[in-house]
mmCIF file of C-alpha atoms in Angstrom:
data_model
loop_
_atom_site.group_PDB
_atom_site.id
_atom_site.type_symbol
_atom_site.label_atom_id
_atom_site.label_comp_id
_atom_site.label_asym_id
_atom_site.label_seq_id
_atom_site.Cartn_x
_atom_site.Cartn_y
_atom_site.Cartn_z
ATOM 1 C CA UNK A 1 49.438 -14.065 -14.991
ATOM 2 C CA UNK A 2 50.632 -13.488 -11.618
ATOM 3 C CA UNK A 3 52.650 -15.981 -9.182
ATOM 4 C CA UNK A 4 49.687 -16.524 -6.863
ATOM 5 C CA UNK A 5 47.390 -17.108 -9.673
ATOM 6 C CA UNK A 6 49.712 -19.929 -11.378
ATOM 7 C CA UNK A 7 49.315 -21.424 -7.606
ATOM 8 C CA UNK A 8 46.211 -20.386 -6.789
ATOM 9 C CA UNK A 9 43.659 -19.624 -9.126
ATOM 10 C CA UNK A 10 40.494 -18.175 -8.599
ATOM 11 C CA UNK A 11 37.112 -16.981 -10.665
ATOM 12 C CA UNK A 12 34.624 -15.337 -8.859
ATOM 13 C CA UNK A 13 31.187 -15.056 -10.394
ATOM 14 C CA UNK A 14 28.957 -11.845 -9.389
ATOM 15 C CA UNK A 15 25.532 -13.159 -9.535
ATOM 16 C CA UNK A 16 23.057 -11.271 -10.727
ATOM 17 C CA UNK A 17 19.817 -10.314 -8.270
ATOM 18 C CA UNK A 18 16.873 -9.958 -9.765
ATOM 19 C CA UNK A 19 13.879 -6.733 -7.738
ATOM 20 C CA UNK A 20 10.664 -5.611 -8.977
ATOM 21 C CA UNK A 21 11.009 -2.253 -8.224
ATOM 22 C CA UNK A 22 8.078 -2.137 -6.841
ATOM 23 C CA UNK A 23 7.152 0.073 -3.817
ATOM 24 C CA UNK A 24 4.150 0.096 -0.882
ATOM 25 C CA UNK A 25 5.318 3.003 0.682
ATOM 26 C CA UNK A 26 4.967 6.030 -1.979
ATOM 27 C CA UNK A 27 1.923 8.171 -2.892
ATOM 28 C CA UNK A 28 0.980 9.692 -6.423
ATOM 29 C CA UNK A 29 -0.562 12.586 -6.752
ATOM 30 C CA UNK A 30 -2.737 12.915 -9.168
ATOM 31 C CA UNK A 31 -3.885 16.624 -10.033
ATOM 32 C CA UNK A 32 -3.943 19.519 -12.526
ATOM 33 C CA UNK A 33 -0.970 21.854 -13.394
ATOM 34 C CA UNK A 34 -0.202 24.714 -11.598
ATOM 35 C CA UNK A 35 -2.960 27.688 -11.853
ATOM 36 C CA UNK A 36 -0.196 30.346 -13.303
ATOM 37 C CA UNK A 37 2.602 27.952 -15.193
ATOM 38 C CA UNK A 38 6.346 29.187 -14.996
ATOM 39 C CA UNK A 39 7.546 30.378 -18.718
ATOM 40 C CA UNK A 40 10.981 28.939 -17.572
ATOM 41 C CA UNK A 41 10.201 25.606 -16.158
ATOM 42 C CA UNK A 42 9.176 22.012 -17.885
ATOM 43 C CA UNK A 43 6.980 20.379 -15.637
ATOM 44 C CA UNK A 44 7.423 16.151 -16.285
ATOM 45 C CA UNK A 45 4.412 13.996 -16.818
ATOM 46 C CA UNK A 46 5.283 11.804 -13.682
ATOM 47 C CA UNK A 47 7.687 13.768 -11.458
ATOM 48 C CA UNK A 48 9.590 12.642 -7.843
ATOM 49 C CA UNK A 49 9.911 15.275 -5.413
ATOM 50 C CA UNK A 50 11.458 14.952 -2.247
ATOM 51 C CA UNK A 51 10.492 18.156 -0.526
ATOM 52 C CA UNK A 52 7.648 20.517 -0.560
ATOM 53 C CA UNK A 53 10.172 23.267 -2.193
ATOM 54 C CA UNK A 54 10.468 21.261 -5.306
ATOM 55 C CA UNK A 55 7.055 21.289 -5.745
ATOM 56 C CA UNK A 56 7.029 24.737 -5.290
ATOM 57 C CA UNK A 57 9.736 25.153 -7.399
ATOM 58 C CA UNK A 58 7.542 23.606 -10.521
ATOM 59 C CA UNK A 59 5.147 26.657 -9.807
ATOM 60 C CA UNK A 60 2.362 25.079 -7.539
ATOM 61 C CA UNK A 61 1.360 26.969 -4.813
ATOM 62 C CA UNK A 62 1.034 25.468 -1.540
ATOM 63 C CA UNK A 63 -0.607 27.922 0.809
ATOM 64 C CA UNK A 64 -3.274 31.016 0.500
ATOM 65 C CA UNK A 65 -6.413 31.850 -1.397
ATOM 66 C CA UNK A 66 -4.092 30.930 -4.710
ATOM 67 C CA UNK A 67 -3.191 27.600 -3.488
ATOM 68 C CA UNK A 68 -2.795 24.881 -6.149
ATOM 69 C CA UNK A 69 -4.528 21.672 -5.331
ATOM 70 C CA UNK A 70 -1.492 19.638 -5.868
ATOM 71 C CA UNK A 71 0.301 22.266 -3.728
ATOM 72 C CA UNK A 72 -1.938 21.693 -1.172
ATOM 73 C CA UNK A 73 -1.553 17.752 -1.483
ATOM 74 C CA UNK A 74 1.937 18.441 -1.233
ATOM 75 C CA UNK A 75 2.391 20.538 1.586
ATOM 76 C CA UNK A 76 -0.036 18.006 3.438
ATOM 77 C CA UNK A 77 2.111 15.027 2.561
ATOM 78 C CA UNK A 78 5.731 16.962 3.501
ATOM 79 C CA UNK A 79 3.686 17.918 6.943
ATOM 80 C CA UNK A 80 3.140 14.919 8.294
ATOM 81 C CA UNK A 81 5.061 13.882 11.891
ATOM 82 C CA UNK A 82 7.154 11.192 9.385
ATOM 83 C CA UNK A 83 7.618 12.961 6.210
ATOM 84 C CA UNK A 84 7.805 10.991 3.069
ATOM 85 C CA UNK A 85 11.275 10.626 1.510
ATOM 86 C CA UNK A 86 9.675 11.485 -1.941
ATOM 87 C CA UNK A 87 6.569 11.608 -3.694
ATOM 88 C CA UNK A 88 5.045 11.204 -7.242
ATOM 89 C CA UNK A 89 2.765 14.112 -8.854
ATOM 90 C CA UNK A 90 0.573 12.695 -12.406
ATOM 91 C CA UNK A 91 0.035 16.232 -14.471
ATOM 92 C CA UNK A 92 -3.320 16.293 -16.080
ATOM 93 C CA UNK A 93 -2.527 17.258 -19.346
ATOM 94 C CA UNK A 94 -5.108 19.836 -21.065
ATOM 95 C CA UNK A 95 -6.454 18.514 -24.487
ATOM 96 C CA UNK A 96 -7.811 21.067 -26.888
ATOM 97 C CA UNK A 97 -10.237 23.021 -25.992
ATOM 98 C CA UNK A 98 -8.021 24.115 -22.669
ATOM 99 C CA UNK A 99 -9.965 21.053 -20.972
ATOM 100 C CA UNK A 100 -8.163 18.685 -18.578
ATOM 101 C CA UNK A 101 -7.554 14.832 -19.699
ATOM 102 C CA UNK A 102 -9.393 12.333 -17.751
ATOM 103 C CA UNK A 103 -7.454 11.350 -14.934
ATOM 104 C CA UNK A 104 -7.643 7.431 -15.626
ATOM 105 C CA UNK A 105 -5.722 8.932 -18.678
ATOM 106 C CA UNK A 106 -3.446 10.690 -16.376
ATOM 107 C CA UNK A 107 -2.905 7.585 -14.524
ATOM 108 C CA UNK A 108 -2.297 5.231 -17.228
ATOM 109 C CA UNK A 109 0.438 7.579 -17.780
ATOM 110 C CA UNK A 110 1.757 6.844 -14.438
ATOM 111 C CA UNK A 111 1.249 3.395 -14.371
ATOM 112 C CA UNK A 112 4.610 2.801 -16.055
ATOM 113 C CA UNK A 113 6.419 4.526 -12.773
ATOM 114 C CA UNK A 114 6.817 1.567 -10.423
ATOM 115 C CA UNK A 115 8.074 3.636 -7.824
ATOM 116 C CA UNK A 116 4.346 4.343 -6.320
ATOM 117 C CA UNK A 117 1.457 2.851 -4.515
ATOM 118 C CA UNK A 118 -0.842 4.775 -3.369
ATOM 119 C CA UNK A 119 -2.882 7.009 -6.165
ATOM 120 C CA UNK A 120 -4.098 10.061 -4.248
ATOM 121 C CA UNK A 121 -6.979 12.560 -6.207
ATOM 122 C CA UNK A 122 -6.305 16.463 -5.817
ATOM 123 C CA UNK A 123 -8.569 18.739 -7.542
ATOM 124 C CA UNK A 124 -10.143 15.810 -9.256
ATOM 125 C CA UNK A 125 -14.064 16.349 -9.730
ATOM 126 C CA UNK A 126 -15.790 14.181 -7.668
ATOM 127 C CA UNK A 127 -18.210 12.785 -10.955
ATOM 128 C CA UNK A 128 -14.475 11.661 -12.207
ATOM 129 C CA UNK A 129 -13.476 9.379 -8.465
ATOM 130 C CA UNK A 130 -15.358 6.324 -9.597
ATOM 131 C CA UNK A 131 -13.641 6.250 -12.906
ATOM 132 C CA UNK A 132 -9.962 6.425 -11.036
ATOM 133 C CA UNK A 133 -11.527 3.814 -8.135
ATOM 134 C CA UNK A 134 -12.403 1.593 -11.274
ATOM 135 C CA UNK A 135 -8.810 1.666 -13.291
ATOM 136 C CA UNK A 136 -7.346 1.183 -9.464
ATOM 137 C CA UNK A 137 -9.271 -1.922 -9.032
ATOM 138 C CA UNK A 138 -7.562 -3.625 -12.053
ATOM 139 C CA UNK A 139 -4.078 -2.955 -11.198
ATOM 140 C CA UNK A 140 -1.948 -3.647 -8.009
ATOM 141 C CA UNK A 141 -2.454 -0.309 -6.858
ATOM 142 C CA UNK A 142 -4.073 1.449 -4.257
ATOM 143 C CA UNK A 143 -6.390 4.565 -4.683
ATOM 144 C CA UNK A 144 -7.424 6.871 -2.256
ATOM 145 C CA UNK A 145 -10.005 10.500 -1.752
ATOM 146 C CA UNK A 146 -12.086 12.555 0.276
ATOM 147 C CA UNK A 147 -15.489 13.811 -0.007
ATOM 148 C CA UNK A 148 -17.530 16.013 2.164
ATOM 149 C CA UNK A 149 -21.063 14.513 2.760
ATOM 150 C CA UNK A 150 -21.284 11.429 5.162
ATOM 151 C CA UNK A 151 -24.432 10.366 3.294
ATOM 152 C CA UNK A 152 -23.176 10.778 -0.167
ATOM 153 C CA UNK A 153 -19.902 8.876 -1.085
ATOM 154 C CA UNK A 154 -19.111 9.679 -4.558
ATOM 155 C CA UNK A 155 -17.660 6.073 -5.422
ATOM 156 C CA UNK A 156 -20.396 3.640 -4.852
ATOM 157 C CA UNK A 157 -19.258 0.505 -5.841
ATOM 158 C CA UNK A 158 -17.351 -1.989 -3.545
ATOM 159 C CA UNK A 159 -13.796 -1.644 -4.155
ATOM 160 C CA UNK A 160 -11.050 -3.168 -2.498
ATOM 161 C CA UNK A 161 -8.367 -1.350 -3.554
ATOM 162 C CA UNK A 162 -10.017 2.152 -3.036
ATOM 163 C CA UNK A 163 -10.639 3.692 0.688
ATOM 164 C CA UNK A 164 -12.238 7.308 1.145
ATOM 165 C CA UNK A 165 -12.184 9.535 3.801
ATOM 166 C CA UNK A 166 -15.134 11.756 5.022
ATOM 167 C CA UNK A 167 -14.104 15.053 5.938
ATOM 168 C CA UNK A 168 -17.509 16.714 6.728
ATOM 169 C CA UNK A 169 -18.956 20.429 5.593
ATOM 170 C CA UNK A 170 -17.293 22.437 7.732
ATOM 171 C CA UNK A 171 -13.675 21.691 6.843
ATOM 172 C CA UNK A 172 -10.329 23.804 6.756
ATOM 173 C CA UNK A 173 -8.392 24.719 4.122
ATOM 174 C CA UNK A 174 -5.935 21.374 3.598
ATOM 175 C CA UNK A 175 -8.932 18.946 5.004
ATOM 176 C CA UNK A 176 -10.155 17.911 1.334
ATOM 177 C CA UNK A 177 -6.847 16.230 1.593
ATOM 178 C CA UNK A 178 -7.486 13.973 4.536
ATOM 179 C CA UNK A 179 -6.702 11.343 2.632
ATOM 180 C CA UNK A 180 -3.048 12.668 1.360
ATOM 181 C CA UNK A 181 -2.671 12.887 5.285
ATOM 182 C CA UNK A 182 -3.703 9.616 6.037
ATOM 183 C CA UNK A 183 -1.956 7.910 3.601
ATOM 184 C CA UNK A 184 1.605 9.146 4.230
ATOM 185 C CA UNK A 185 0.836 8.710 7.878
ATOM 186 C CA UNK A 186 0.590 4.974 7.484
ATOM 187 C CA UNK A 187 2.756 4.140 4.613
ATOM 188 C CA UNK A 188 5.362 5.517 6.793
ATOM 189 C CA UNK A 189 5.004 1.838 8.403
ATOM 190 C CA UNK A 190 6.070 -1.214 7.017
ATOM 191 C CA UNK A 191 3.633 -3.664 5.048
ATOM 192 C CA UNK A 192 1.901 -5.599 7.835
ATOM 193 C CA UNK A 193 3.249 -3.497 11.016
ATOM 194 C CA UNK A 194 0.117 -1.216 10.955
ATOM 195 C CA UNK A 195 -3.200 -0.463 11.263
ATOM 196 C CA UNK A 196 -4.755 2.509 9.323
ATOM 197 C CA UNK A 197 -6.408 3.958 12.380
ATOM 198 C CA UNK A 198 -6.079 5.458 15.939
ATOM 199 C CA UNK A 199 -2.938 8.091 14.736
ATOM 200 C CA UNK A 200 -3.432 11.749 14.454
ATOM 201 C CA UNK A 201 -2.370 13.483 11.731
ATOM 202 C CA UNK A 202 -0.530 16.741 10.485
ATOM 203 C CA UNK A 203 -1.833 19.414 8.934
ATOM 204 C CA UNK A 204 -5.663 19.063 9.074
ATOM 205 C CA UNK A 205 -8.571 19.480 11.329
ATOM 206 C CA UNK A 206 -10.975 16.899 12.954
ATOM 207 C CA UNK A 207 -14.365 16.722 11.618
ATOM 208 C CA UNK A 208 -17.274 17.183 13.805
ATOM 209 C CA UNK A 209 -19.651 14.451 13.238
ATOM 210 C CA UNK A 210 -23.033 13.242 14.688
ATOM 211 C CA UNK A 211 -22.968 9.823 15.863
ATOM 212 C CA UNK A 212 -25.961 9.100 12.951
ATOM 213 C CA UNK A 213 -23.086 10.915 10.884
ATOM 214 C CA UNK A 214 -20.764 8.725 12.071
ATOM 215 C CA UNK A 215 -22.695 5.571 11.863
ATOM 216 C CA UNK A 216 -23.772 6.080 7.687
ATOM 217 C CA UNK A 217 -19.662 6.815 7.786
ATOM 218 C CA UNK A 218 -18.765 3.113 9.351
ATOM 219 C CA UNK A 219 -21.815 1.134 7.043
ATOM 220 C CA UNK A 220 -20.182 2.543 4.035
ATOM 221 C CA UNK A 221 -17.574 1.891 4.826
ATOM 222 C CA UNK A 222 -15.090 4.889 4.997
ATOM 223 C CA UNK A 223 -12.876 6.578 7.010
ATOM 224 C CA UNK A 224 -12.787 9.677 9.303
ATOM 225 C CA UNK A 225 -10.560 12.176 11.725
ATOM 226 C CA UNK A 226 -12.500 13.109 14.695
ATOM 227 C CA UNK A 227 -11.464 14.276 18.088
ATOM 228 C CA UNK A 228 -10.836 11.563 21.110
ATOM 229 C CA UNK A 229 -10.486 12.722 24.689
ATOM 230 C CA UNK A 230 -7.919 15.590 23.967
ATOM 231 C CA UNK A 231 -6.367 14.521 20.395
ATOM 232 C CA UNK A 232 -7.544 13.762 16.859
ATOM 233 C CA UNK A 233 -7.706 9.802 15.509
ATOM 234 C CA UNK A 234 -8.436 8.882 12.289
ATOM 235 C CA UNK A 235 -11.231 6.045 12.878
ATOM 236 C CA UNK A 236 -12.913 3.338 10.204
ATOM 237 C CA UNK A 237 -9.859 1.869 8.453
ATOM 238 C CA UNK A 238 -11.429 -0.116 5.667
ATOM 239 C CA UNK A 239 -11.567 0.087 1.977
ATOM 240 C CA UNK A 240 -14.737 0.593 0.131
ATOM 241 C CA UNK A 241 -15.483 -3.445 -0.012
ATOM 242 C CA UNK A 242 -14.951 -2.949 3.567
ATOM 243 C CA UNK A 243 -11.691 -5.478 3.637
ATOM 244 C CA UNK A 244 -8.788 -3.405 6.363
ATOM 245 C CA UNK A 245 -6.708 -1.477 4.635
ATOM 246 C CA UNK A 246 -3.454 -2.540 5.578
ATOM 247 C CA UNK A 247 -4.913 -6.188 4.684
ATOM 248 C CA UNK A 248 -5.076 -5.523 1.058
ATOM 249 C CA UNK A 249 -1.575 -4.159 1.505
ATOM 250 C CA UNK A 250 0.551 -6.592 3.078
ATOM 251 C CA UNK A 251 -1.114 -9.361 0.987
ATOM 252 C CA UNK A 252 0.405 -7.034 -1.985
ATOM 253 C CA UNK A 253 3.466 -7.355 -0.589
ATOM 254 C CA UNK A 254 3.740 -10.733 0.165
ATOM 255 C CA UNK A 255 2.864 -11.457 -3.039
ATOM 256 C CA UNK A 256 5.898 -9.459 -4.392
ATOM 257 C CA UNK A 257 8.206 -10.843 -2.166
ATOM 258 C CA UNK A 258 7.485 -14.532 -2.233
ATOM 259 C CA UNK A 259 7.900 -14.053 -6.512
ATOM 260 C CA UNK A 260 11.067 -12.207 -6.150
ATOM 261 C CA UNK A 261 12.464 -14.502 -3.490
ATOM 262 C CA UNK A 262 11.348 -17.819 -5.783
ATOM 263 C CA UNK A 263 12.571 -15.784 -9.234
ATOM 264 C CA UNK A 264 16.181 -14.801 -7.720
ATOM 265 C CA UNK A 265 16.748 -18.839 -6.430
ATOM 266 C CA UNK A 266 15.776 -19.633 -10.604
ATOM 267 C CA UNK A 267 17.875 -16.676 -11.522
ATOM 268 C CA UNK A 268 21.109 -17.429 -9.254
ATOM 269 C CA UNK A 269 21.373 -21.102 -9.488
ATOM 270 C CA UNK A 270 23.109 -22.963 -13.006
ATOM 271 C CA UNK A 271 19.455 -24.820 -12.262
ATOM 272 C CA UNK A 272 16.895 -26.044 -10.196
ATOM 273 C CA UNK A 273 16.634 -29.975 -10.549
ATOM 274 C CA UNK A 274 13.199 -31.368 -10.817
ATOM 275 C CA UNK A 275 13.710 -33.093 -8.135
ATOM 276 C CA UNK A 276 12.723 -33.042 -4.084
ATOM 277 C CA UNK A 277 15.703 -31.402 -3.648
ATOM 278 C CA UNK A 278 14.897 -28.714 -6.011
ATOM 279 C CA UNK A 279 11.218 -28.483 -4.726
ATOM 280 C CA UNK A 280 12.556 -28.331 -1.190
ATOM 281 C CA UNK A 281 14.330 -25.015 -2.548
ATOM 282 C CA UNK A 282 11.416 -23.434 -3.710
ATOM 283 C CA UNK A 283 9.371 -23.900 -0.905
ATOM 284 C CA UNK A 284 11.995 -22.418 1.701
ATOM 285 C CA UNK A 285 11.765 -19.495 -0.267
ATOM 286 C CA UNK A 286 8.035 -19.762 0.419
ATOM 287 C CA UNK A 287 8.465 -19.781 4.472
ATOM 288 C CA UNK A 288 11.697 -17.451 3.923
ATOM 289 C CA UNK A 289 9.125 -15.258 3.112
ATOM 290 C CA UNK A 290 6.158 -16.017 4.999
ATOM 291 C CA UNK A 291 8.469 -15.789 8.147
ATOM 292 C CA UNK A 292 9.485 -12.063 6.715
ATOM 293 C CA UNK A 293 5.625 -11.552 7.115
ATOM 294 C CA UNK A 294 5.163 -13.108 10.605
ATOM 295 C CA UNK A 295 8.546 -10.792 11.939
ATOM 296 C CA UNK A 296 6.554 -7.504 10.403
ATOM 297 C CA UNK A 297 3.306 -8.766 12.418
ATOM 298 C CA UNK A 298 0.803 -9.571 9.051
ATOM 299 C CA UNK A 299 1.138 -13.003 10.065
ATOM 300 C CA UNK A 300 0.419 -14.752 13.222
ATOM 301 C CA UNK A 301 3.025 -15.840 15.435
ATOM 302 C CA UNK A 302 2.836 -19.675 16.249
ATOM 303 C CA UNK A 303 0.220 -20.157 19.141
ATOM 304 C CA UNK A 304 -1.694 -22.793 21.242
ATOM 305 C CA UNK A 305 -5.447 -23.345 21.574
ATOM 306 C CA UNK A 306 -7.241 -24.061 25.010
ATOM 307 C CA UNK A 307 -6.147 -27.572 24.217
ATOM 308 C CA UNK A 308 -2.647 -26.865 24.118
ATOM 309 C CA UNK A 309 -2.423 -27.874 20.463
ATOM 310 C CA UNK A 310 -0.055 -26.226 18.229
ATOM 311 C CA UNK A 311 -1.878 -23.588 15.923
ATOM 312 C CA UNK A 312 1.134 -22.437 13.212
ATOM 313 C CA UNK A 313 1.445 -19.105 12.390
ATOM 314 C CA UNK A 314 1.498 -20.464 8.620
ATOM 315 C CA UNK A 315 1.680 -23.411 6.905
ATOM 316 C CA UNK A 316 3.027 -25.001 3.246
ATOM 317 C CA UNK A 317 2.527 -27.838 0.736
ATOM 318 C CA UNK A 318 4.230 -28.645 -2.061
ATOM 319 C CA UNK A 319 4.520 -32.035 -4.270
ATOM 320 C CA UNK A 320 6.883 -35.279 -4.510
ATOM 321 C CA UNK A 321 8.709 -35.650 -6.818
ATOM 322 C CA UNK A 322 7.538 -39.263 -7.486
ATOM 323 C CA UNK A 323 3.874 -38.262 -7.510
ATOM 324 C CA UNK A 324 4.029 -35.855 -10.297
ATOM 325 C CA UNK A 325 3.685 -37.280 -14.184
ATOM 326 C CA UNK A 326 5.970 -37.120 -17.094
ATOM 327 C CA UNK A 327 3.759 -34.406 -18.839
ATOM 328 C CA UNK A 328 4.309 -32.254 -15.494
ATOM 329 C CA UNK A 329 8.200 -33.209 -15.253
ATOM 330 C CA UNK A 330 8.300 -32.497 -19.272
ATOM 331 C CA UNK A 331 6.705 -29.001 -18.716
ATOM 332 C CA UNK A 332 8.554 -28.066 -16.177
ATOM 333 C CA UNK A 333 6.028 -25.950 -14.327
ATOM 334 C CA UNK A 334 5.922 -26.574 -10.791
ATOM 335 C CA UNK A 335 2.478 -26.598 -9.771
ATOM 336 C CA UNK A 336 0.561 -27.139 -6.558
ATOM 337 C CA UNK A 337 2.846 -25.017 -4.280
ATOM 338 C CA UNK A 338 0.500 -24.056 -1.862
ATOM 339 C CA UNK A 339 0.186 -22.000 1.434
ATOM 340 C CA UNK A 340 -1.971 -20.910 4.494
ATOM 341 C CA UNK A 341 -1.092 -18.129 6.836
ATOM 342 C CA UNK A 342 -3.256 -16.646 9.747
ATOM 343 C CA UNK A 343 -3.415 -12.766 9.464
ATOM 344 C CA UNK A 344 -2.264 -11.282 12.859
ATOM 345 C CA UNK A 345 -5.175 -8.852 12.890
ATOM 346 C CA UNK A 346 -4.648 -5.619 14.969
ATOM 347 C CA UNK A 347 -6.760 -4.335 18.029
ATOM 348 C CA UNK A 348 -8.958 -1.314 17.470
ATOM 349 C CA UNK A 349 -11.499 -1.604 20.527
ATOM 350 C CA UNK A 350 -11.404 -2.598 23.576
ATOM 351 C CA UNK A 351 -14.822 -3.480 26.012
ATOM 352 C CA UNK A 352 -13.508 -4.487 29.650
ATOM 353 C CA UNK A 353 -16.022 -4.989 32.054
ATOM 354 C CA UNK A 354 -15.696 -4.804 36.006
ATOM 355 C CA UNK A 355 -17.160 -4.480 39.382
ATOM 356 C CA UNK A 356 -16.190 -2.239 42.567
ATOM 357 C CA UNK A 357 -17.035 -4.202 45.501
ATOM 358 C CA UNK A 358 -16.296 -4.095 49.084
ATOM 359 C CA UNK A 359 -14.516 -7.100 50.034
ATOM 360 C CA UNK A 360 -14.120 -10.663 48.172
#
């Protein structure tokens, strides 16, 4: 023992912090191998790559009349004006016969990886989207594809973890993978900061579109790239239960960070006392939170009504102490924590209407 320590005498404690590892951010590709397999190189059943050559490197080819589909994904994902930091490809594995797995298989594979969100189809027959919209819609996932015929979505059912984009008949080379565009372009944002529409993106071409085209596109609902005044948008925005988009993922990730800011106070505190002290913790981890959501714009700032009454932004409940019974005490469950929050919304249209007149 040192001399300061027989005066002085001090323990320090690292505490440990407790993350889900979740991500909202990260697309998975899910595809086939490459077309001509490198003797020399072990392709992974869920891989990260973090730029296009990696991919390449695994033997998919990205560009020309021998292009891989998952090359193709690729090189649409690294092309976009903010270029993912990495993404995840699913391999289909071929089962005897020389026939490719079902890609729900494929994806239940991948469902172990926690470090993706956003489950993107390339070279997936179309008879096989439904099956992959389906397995999306039980997990905390998000799924998307693109199809070709504005009157003939392949996924029919209303899904609100699944969006599709329509890329019309007359498409380019990378525009079957719209959606592998349009789903890097907005991920780049944080949870609750966007909107999935009115951005161009890399890569691809706009579709050409009637406006009946365009209005069996918007009843569906999908999505679509078109041109406005001199650059390309992606319009519609919605998932197939026709919920927004970038609703369905900041409530995902509000979710995950209200239960890992409530799970570290449990973790890092000796205890959490029963008590209205101890419930008073819990729910400032609740507006700790909520406030995180109002700062990235999900949530509604506080505002007034025509009446000048205060309309919060969010608000919380949770129980007395005194009111709960010894069977709730003895469980120790905390129950009827409860919240309400006002989504911010986002702007898409606009409709002004004015006059030119002479004089007043």
């Amino acid at each position: 023992m040192s001399n300061l320590d027989r005066i002085v005498n001090i323990t320090i404690e690292l505490q440990t912090v407790v993350s889900s590892g979740a991500s909202f951010d990260n697309i998975l590709i899910v595809g086939p191998a490459p077309k001509t397999p490198l003797e020399e190189v072990t392709i992974p059943d869920v891989g990260v790559y973090t730029s296009l050559s990696a991919v390449n490197e695994m033997g998919w080819v990205s560009e020309g009349d021998s292009a891989d589909p998952v090359g193709i994904a690729a090189r649409i994902a690294f092309s976009q004006s903010v270029k993912p930091q990495k993404i995840y490809i699913a391999v289909q594995k071929t089962t005897e016969g020389s026939t490719l797995e079902a890609p729900t298989a494929t994806l239940s594979r991948a469902e172990s990886e926690n470090g993706w969100y956003v489950a993107l189809a390339a070279g997936i027959p179309e008879e096989d989207l439904e099956d992959m919209a389906e397995w999306t819609e039980a997990r905390e996932k998000m799924f998307g594809y693109a199809y070709a015929d504005p009157a003939d979505n392949p996924v029919t059912n209303t899904y609100y973890r699944t969006f599709g984009i329509c890329y019309g008949d007359d498409a380019g080379s990378g525009d079957p993978y719209k959606h592998v565009a349009m789903a890097v372009r907005f991920l780049s944002y944080d949870a609750g900061s966007e909107t999935w529409v009115n951005k161009s993106l890399a890569s691809v071409s706009v579709s050409k579109f009637t406006d009946t085209e365009i209005d069996t596109i918007d009843k569906d609902p999908a999505s679509y790239y078109i041109q406005v005044g001199d650059t390309g948008l992606v319009q519609g925005g919605k998932v197939r239960a026709g919920e927004w988009i970038d609703v369905i993922r900041f409530r995902d990730w509000l979710k995950n960070d209200m239960q890992l800011r409530i799970l570290n106070l449990l973790v890092k505190r000796p205890k959490v006392p029963y008590t209205d002290k101890g419930i008073g913790l819990v729910r400032n981890q609740m507006i700790a939170s909520l406030k995180e959501g109002t700062r990235r714009g999900g949530i509604a700032e506080d505002q007034y009504n025509s009446d000048d009454e205060l309309i919060p932004g969010f608000t919380t409940s949770v129980p007395l102490a005194a009111d709960l019974s010894d069977t709730q005490r003895k469980s120790r469950t905390l129950e009827d924590c409860t919240f309400s929050a006002i989504l911010a919304g986002a702007i898409h249209v606009v409709n002004v209407n004015g006059s030119l007149v002479y004089s007043y």
